Coordinates of C-alpha atoms in Angstrom, one line a residue:
M1 CA 7.0 0.0 -39.9
L2 CA 9.3 2.2 -37.8
L3 CA 12.3 0.9 -39.8
V4 CA 10.6 2.0 -43.1
L5 CA 9.7 5.4 -41.6
A6 CA 13.3 5.9 -40.4
L7 CA 14.8 5.1 -43.8
L8 CA 12.3 7.3 -45.5
M9 CA 13.0 10.2 -43.1
I10 CA 16.8 10.0 -43.7
L11 CA 16.4 9.7 -47.4
S12 CA 13.9 12.6 -47.6
F13 CA 16.3 14.7 -45.5
I14 CA 19.2 14.0 -47.8
F15 CA 17.2 14.6 -51.0
L16 CA 15.6 17.8 -49.9
L17 CA 18.8 19.2 -48.7
S18 CA 20.8 18.1 -51.7
K19 CA 18.3 19.7 -54.1
N20 CA 18.2 22.9 -52.1
K21 CA 14.4 22.5 -51.5
L22 CA 14.8 23.3 -47.9
S23 CA 17.3 25.2 -45.8
I24 CA 19.4 23.3 -43.3
I25 CA 17.1 24.5 -40.5
G26 CA 14.0 23.6 -42.4
A27 CA 15.3 20.2 -43.3
L28 CA 16.4 19.4 -39.7
S29 CA 13.1 20.6 -38.2
L30 CA 10.3 20.0 -40.7
V31 CA 11.3 16.6 -42.2
P32 CA 11.5 14.8 -38.8
L33 CA 8.4 16.7 -37.6
F34 CA 6.4 15.3 -40.6
F35 CA 7.6 11.8 -39.9
G36 CA 7.0 12.2 -36.2
I37 CA 3.4 13.1 -36.9
L38 CA 3.1 9.9 -39.1
V39 CA 4.5 7.9 -36.1
V40 CA 1.8 9.4 -33.9
L41 CA -1.0 8.6 -36.4
L42 CA 0.2 5.1 -37.0
T43 CA 1.1 4.0 -33.5
G44 CA -0.1 4.5 -30.0
A45 CA 2.0 7.6 -29.4
T46 CA 0.5 11.0 -28.8
F47 CA 1.3 14.5 -29.9
S48 CA 2.4 15.2 -26.4
D49 CA 5.0 12.3 -26.8
L50 CA 6.2 13.9 -30.0
F51 CA 6.9 17.2 -28.4
Q52 CA 8.5 15.5 -25.4
W53 CA 10.9 13.7 -27.7
I54 CA 12.0 17.0 -29.2
T55 CA 12.2 18.6 -25.8
D56 CA 14.4 15.8 -24.4
A57 CA 16.7 16.1 -27.4
L58 CA 16.9 19.9 -27.2
F59 CA 17.4 20.2 -23.4
Y60 CA 18.2 17.0 -21.5
K61 CA 16.7 13.6 -20.6
V62 CA 16.8 11.9 -17.2
N63 CA 17.2 8.1 -17.2
S64 CA 14.5 6.8 -14.9
S65 CA 16.4 3.6 -14.0
D66 CA 19.7 5.1 -12.8
G67 CA 19.0 8.8 -12.7
S68 CA 21.7 9.7 -15.2
V69 CA 21.2 12.8 -17.3
S70 CA 21.8 12.9 -21.1
M71 CA 22.4 16.5 -22.4
G72 CA 20.6 17.6 -25.5
V73 CA 21.8 19.8 -28.4
I74 CA 21.5 22.9 -26.3
S75 CA 24.9 22.0 -24.8
P76 CA 26.9 22.0 -28.1
G77 CA 24.6 24.8 -29.5
L78 CA 25.6 27.2 -26.7
L79 CA 29.2 26.2 -27.1
I80 CA 29.1 27.0 -30.8
L81 CA 27.3 30.3 -30.2
F82 CA 29.9 31.7 -27.7
A83 CA 32.9 30.0 -29.3
V84 CA 32.2 31.5 -32.7
M85 CA 31.6 34.9 -31.0
Y86 CA 34.9 34.6 -29.1
F87 CA 37.1 33.6 -32.1
D88 CA 35.4 36.2 -34.3
L89 CA 36.5 38.7 -31.7
M90 CA 40.0 37.2 -31.7
L91 CA 40.1 37.7 -35.5
N92 CA 39.0 41.3 -35.1
V93 CA 41.7 42.1 -32.5
G94 CA 44.4 40.4 -34.7
L95 CA 45.3 37.4 -32.6
F96 CA 45.7 35.1 -35.6
D97 CA 47.6 37.7 -37.7
P98 CA 51.1 36.5 -36.6
L99 CA 50.1 32.9 -37.5
C100 CA 48.8 33.8 -40.9
E101 CA 51.9 36.0 -41.5
F102 CA 54.1 33.1 -40.5
F103 CA 52.5 30.7 -43.0
I104 CA 52.6 33.3 -45.7
K105 CA 56.3 33.9 -45.2
K106 CA 57.1 30.1 -45.0
A107 CA 54.8 29.1 -47.8
K108 CA 55.7 32.0 -50.1
G109 CA 52.5 31.4 -52.0
D110 CA 53.1 27.6 -52.1
P111 CA 49.7 25.8 -51.7
L112 CA 51.5 22.6 -50.9
K113 CA 53.1 24.0 -47.8
V114 CA 49.7 25.5 -46.8
T115 CA 47.9 22.1 -47.1
F116 CA 50.6 20.4 -45.0
A117 CA 50.3 23.1 -42.4
T118 CA 46.5 22.7 -42.3
V119 CA 46.6 18.9 -41.6
L120 CA 49.4 19.2 -39.0
T121 CA 47.6 22.0 -37.2
A122 CA 44.3 20.2 -37.2
T123 CA 46.0 17.1 -35.9
V124 CA 47.5 18.9 -32.9
V125 CA 44.4 20.8 -32.1
T126 CA 42.1 17.8 -32.3
M127 CA 44.1 16.1 -29.6
N128 CA 41.7 17.7 -27.1
G129 CA 39.0 15.3 -28.4
D130 CA 36.5 18.1 -29.2
T131 CA 35.2 18.3 -32.8
T132 CA 33.6 21.8 -32.3
T133 CA 36.7 23.4 -30.8
T134 CA 39.0 21.9 -33.5
I135 CA 36.9 23.2 -36.3
I136 CA 36.5 26.7 -34.8
I137 CA 40.2 27.1 -34.1
C138 CA 41.4 25.8 -37.5
V139 CA 38.9 27.8 -39.5
A140 CA 39.9 30.9 -37.6
A141 CA 43.6 30.2 -38.3
F142 CA 43.4 29.3 -42.0
L143 CA 40.3 30.7 -43.6
E144 CA 41.7 34.1 -44.5
L145 CA 45.0 32.6 -45.8
Y146 CA 43.1 30.2 -48.1
K147 CA 40.9 33.1 -49.4
F148 CA 43.9 35.3 -50.0
L149 CA 45.8 32.6 -51.9
N150 CA 42.6 31.8 -53.9
M151 CA 42.8 28.2 -52.7
K152 CA 39.7 26.0 -52.8
L153 CA 37.9 26.3 -49.5
S154 CA 36.5 22.7 -49.9
Y155 CA 40.1 21.5 -49.5
L156 CA 40.3 23.4 -46.2
A157 CA 37.2 21.6 -45.0
I158 CA 38.6 18.2 -46.0
L159 CA 42.0 18.8 -44.4
I160 CA 40.4 19.9 -41.1
V161 CA 37.8 17.2 -40.8
G162 CA 40.2 14.3 -41.8
P163 CA 42.3 14.4 -38.7
I164 CA 39.2 14.9 -36.5
G165 CA 37.8 11.6 -37.9
I166 CA 41.0 9.9 -36.9
F167 CA 41.8 11.3 -33.5
N168 CA 38.3 11.3 -32.1
Q169 CA 39.3 7.8 -31.2
L170 CA 41.7 8.8 -28.4
P171 CA 40.9 7.4 -25.0
W172 CA 39.1 10.6 -23.9
G173 CA 37.1 10.7 -27.1
G174 CA 33.4 10.0 -27.0
P175 CA 33.3 7.0 -29.5
T176 CA 36.1 5.2 -27.7
I177 CA 34.5 5.6 -24.3
A178 CA 31.1 4.5 -25.6
A179 CA 32.6 1.4 -27.4
S180 CA 34.6 0.5 -24.3
T181 CA 31.6 0.8 -22.0
A182 CA 29.1 -0.9 -24.3
M183 CA 31.3 -4.0 -24.9
N184 CA 32.9 -4.1 -21.5
V185 CA 36.5 -3.8 -22.9
P186 CA 39.2 -1.9 -21.0
I187 CA 39.7 1.4 -22.7
N188 CA 43.5 1.1 -22.6
E189 CA 43.4 -2.3 -24.4
L190 CA 41.0 -0.9 -27.0
F191 CA 43.2 2.2 -27.6
K192 CA 46.3 0.0 -27.8
A193 CA 44.6 -2.0 -30.6
L194 CA 43.6 1.1 -32.4
I195 CA 46.9 2.9 -32.4
P196 CA 48.4 1.2 -35.6
G197 CA 45.3 2.1 -37.6
L198 CA 45.3 5.7 -36.4
L199 CA 48.9 6.2 -37.3
A200 CA 48.4 4.7 -40.7
A201 CA 45.4 6.9 -41.3
E202 CA 47.3 10.0 -40.3
V203 CA 50.0 9.1 -42.9
F204 CA 47.3 8.9 -45.5
M205 CA 46.0 12.3 -44.5
L206 CA 49.5 13.7 -45.1
F207 CA 49.4 12.1 -48.5
V208 CA 46.0 13.7 -49.1
A209 CA 47.5 17.1 -48.2
Y210 CA 50.3 16.4 -50.6
R211 CA 47.9 15.5 -53.5
L212 CA 45.7 18.5 -52.9
G213 CA 48.6 20.8 -52.5
K214 CA 50.0 19.6 -55.8
K215 CA 46.6 20.1 -57.5
E216 CA 46.4 23.6 -56.2
R217 CA 50.0 24.3 -57.4
K218 CA 49.0 23.3 -60.9
R219 CA 45.6 25.1 -60.8
L220 CA 47.1 28.4 -59.5
G221 CA 50.2 28.2 -61.7
F222 CA 52.7 27.9 -58.9
C223 CA 56.0 26.1 -59.7
D224 CA 58.4 25.2 -56.9
G225 CA 61.6 27.1 -57.5
S226 CA 63.3 30.4 -57.1
D227 CA 61.8 31.8 -60.3
S228 CA 58.3 31.1 -59.2
A229 CA 58.5 32.0 -55.5
V230 CA 56.6 35.1 -54.4
D231 CA 59.0 38.0 -54.4
E232 CA 59.6 40.4 -51.5
L233 CA 57.2 43.0 -52.9
M234 CA 54.4 40.5 -53.4
T235 CA 55.0 39.0 -50.0
E236 CA 54.8 42.4 -48.4
K237 CA 51.6 43.1 -50.3
M238 CA 50.1 39.8 -48.9
L239 CA 51.2 40.7 -45.4
S240 CA 49.8 44.2 -45.7
S241 CA 46.4 42.8 -46.7
I242 CA 46.3 41.1 -43.3
R243 CA 47.7 44.0 -41.3
E244 CA 45.4 46.5 -43.0
K245 CA 42.2 44.5 -42.7
D246 CA 39.9 46.4 -40.3
P247 CA 42.8 48.2 -38.6
E248 CA 40.5 50.1 -36.4
L249 CA 39.5 46.8 -34.7
K250 CA 43.0 45.5 -34.1
R251 CA 44.7 45.7 -30.7
P252 CA 48.4 44.8 -31.3
K253 CA 49.4 46.2 -27.9
L254 CA 47.1 43.7 -26.2
F255 CA 48.4 40.7 -28.2
W256 CA 49.9 38.9 -25.3
F257 CA 46.9 39.5 -23.1
N258 CA 44.6 38.1 -25.8
F259 CA 47.0 35.2 -26.5
L260 CA 47.3 34.2 -22.8
L261 CA 43.6 34.5 -22.2
T262 CA 42.9 32.2 -25.2
M263 CA 45.5 29.7 -24.1
G264 CA 44.0 29.8 -20.6
I265 CA 40.5 29.2 -21.9
L266 CA 41.6 26.3 -24.1
Y267 CA 43.6 24.7 -21.2
L268 CA 40.5 24.9 -18.9
L269 CA 38.4 23.5 -21.7
I270 CA 40.7 20.5 -22.3
Q271 CA 41.0 19.9 -18.6
G272 CA 37.2 19.9 -18.3
F273 CA 37.2 22.6 -15.7
A274 CA 33.9 24.1 -16.9
H275 CA 31.6 23.8 -19.9
G276 CA 33.0 25.3 -23.0
A277 CA 30.0 27.6 -23.4
V278 CA 30.6 29.1 -20.0
L279 CA 34.3 29.6 -20.7
F280 CA 33.8 31.3 -24.0
M281 CA 30.9 33.4 -22.7
I282 CA 33.1 34.8 -19.9
G283 CA 36.0 35.1 -22.3
S284 CA 34.0 37.1 -24.8
A285 CA 32.9 39.4 -22.1
I286 CA 36.5 39.9 -21.0
V287 CA 37.7 40.5 -24.5
L288 CA 35.0 43.0 -25.3
T289 CA 35.6 44.9 -22.1
V290 CA 39.4 45.0 -22.2
N291 CA 39.8 45.6 -26.0
Y292 CA 37.0 47.9 -26.8
R293 CA 35.9 49.4 -23.4
K294 CA 33.3 51.9 -24.8
V295 CA 29.7 50.4 -24.5
D296 CA 28.6 51.7 -27.9
L297 CA 31.7 50.1 -29.6
I298 CA 31.1 46.8 -27.7
N299 CA 27.4 46.8 -28.8
E300 CA 28.5 47.4 -32.4
R301 CA 30.9 44.5 -32.3
I302 CA 28.2 42.2 -30.9
D303 CA 25.8 43.2 -33.7
E304 CA 28.4 42.6 -36.3
I305 CA 29.3 39.1 -35.0
A306 CA 25.8 38.0 -34.3
C307 CA 25.1 36.9 -37.9
D308 CA 28.2 34.6 -37.8
A309 CA 27.4 33.1 -34.5
L310 CA 23.6 32.7 -34.8
A311 CA 23.3 30.6 -38.0
P312 CA 25.3 27.6 -36.9
A313 CA 23.7 27.8 -33.4
L314 CA 20.2 27.7 -34.9
A315 CA 21.2 24.7 -37.1
T316 CA 22.4 23.0 -33.9
F317 CA 19.2 23.6 -32.1
A318 CA 17.2 22.4 -35.1
A319 CA 19.2 19.2 -35.1
G320 CA 17.4 18.4 -31.8
V321 CA 14.2 17.9 -33.7
F322 CA 15.9 15.4 -36.0
S323 CA 17.6 13.4 -33.2
G324 CA 14.7 13.7 -30.8
V325 CA 12.1 12.2 -33.3
L326 CA 14.6 9.6 -34.5
S327 CA 15.4 8.3 -31.0
G328 CA 12.2 9.0 -29.1
S329 CA 9.9 7.5 -31.6
G330 CA 11.7 4.2 -31.6
M331 CA 12.9 4.7 -35.2
A332 CA 16.5 4.6 -34.0
T333 CA 16.0 1.2 -32.3
A334 CA 14.2 -0.2 -35.3
L335 CA 17.1 1.1 -37.5
A336 CA 19.6 -0.6 -35.2
E337 CA 17.8 -3.9 -35.3
G338 CA 17.4 -3.7 -39.1
M339 CA 21.2 -3.1 -39.5
T340 CA 22.0 -6.2 -37.4
M341 CA 19.8 -8.3 -39.7
I342 CA 21.8 -7.3 -42.8
I343 CA 24.7 -9.5 -41.6
P344 CA 23.8 -13.1 -42.4
D345 CA 24.6 -15.6 -39.6
E346 CA 26.2 -18.1 -42.1
L347 CA 29.1 -15.7 -42.7
G348 CA 30.3 -16.7 -39.2
A349 CA 33.9 -15.8 -38.6
H350 CA 33.9 -13.3 -41.5
M351 CA 31.4 -11.0 -39.9
A352 CA 33.9 -8.6 -38.4
P353 CA 35.1 -6.9 -41.6
I354 CA 31.6 -6.9 -43.1
Y355 CA 30.2 -5.4 -40.0
A356 CA 33.0 -2.8 -40.0
V357 CA 31.9 -1.6 -43.4
I358 CA 28.2 -1.8 -42.9
S359 CA 28.5 0.0 -39.5
A360 CA 29.8 3.2 -41.3
P361 CA 26.4 4.5 -42.4
A362 CA 24.9 3.5 -39.1
I363 CA 27.4 5.6 -37.2
T364 CA 26.6 8.5 -39.6
F365 CA 22.9 8.7 -39.0
L366 CA 22.4 7.2 -35.6
P367 CA 23.1 9.0 -32.3
Q368 CA 26.4 7.7 -31.0
D369 CA 25.0 6.0 -27.9
A370 CA 22.2 4.4 -30.0
F371 CA 24.8 2.8 -32.2
Y372 CA 27.2 1.6 -29.5
F373 CA 24.6 0.5 -27.0
G374 CA 22.2 -0.7 -29.7
I375 CA 23.9 -2.1 -32.8
A376 CA 27.4 -2.6 -31.5
K377 CA 26.4 -4.4 -28.3
V378 CA 24.0 -6.7 -30.1
V379 CA 26.4 -7.6 -32.9
A380 CA 29.2 -8.2 -30.4
T381 CA 27.0 -10.9 -28.7
V382 CA 26.4 -12.6 -32.1
M383 CA 30.1 -12.4 -33.0
E384 CA 31.1 -14.0 -29.8
Q385 CA 29.3 -17.2 -30.9
Y386 CA 31.9 -17.4 -33.8
G387 CA 35.0 -16.9 -31.7
I388 CA 35.3 -13.1 -32.3
T389 CA 36.3 -11.5 -29.0
A390 CA 34.7 -8.4 -27.5
L391 CA 37.9 -6.4 -28.2
Q392 CA 37.8 -7.4 -31.9
S393 CA 34.1 -6.4 -32.0
A394 CA 34.9 -3.1 -30.5
V395 CA 37.7 -2.4 -33.0
A396 CA 35.3 -3.3 -35.8
S397 CA 32.8 -0.9 -34.5
M398 CA 35.3 2.0 -34.6
V399 CA 36.3 1.5 -38.3
G400 CA 33.5 3.7 -39.5
Q401 CA 34.4 6.7 -37.4
A402 CA 36.1 8.5 -40.3
F403 CA 32.8 8.2 -42.2
R404 CA 30.9 9.7 -39.3
L405 CA 32.3 13.1 -40.1
I406 CA 29.7 13.5 -42.8
S407 CA 26.9 13.1 -40.3
P408 CA 24.1 15.8 -40.3
V409 CA 23.8 15.3 -36.5
I410 CA 27.3 16.8 -35.8
P411 CA 26.4 20.5 -35.3
A412 CA 29.9 21.9 -35.9
L413 CA 29.9 20.7 -39.5
F414 CA 27.3 23.2 -40.4
M415 CA 29.5 26.0 -39.1
L416 CA 32.4 24.5 -41.1
T417 CA 30.4 24.3 -44.4
A418 CA 29.1 27.8 -43.9
S419 CA 32.6 29.2 -43.3
T420 CA 33.9 27.4 -46.4
E421 CA 30.9 28.4 -48.5
M422 CA 29.8 24.9 -49.2
N423 CA 26.4 23.2 -49.4
F424 CA 26.3 20.5 -46.7
V425 CA 25.6 17.7 -49.2
D426 CA 28.5 19.0 -51.5
F427 CA 30.8 18.7 -48.5
Q428 CA 29.6 15.1 -47.9
K429 CA 30.2 14.1 -51.5
K430 CA 33.8 15.6 -51.5
Y431 CA 34.8 14.2 -48.1
I432 CA 33.5 10.7 -48.9
K433 CA 36.2 10.5 -51.7
Y434 CA 38.9 10.8 -49.0
C435 CA 37.3 9.0 -46.1
W436 CA 36.5 5.6 -47.7
P437 CA 40.2 4.8 -48.2
I438 CA 40.7 5.3 -44.5
I439 CA 38.2 2.6 -43.8
I440 CA 40.1 0.3 -46.1
I441 CA 43.4 1.3 -44.3
Y442 CA 41.8 0.5 -41.0
I443 CA 40.6 -3.0 -42.1
V444 CA 44.0 -3.9 -43.7
V445 CA 46.1 -2.7 -40.7
Y446 CA 43.8 -4.2 -38.1
A447 CA 43.8 -7.5 -40.0
L448 CA 47.6 -7.5 -40.1
T449 CA 47.8 -6.8 -36.3
G450 CA 45.1 -9.4 -35.5
A451 CA 42.7 -6.8 -34.1
L452 CA 40.2 -7.6 -36.8
P453 CA 39.8 -11.2 -37.9
I454 CA 39.2 -11.6 -41.6

């Protein structure tokens, strides 16, 4: 029964969101609340349990057996709130103007060079292993350039998310740590097995950048060559549009201060010195005080930025209802058990590639820990009976990570879709076209290296 309710909840969520029947906050909150009430009415759970599930997912949950604490969505929600605020301020003061000017000068209006720059920048930034930070920085760096060149913002979203789906499998990334822990595989051995697939997938993303850049060249009428390059006058006009945007808010004399402050915050964030929300909150206070000084001007900046920062933060907090009901009610467990039953035992040694493909939607809709410590751990035990090692099972469980970047339980994606003016379901449809080949690439490469027995 819980399995049926879980599937109905997920399908209802997708349908209502895709048909614009509910806002993202409404879909994340009301749909799981409705199914949570059904669970209460059909099982021995109480309404007190229902609200406790939501509370645990929103704030934190303490494991009664070992005392460990699992943070809820309030952690990424606060990070998004203050990170968006901080980088909005950086846009105001003109920190990213030199970067945008550099790409305009180099690209000379060439969309192909812009798409390549987007993928390469996202690849470098995502090395810190944090999806939210990568999205925030890349959107801040490229959004205005795409808008000015009239390039499709959906391409910006795809080219940012693609490298994230690949390099969230670094040793310090959450999925790799979870897979290593759940299946008792040394993390260095797991990462060593993953490297060929990651490199091949990155080459594919560069190919995607090439294809999208060529499409934009054709759509916008840009032809590579001296006759079609943007002339000096037009280049200067493009540069002026950046320099003259909200000039009263720019602080060019404080560029190096703002740059060093930003680099310092990012360094501390990558080193794990403090929670990102704390760093960006303090950073925002410093930026406002140093750059604008007057209290009335500071308050005006906060009021202007609030609308940008509040929407994705609210969607993040609402996601706590979805994940709380799904996990707390037992629907996540039922879904995990149901997914393992899809793979017939008679397939034996061929289970690995089938499991790798089937695991993709499970990774998308299940909490990460629920997948790795539920599905992945159980399936690894079954695979072991057919001679498939724990390392090979762990590699198979990582194949669907590219697909996970369409998950409605990743809060930063709502900020990305809002910034690129996309409906969340439209983003899912467009990104799926480019992420499914990555899954095939992984399977082929890992089969050739022996990391995934066929």
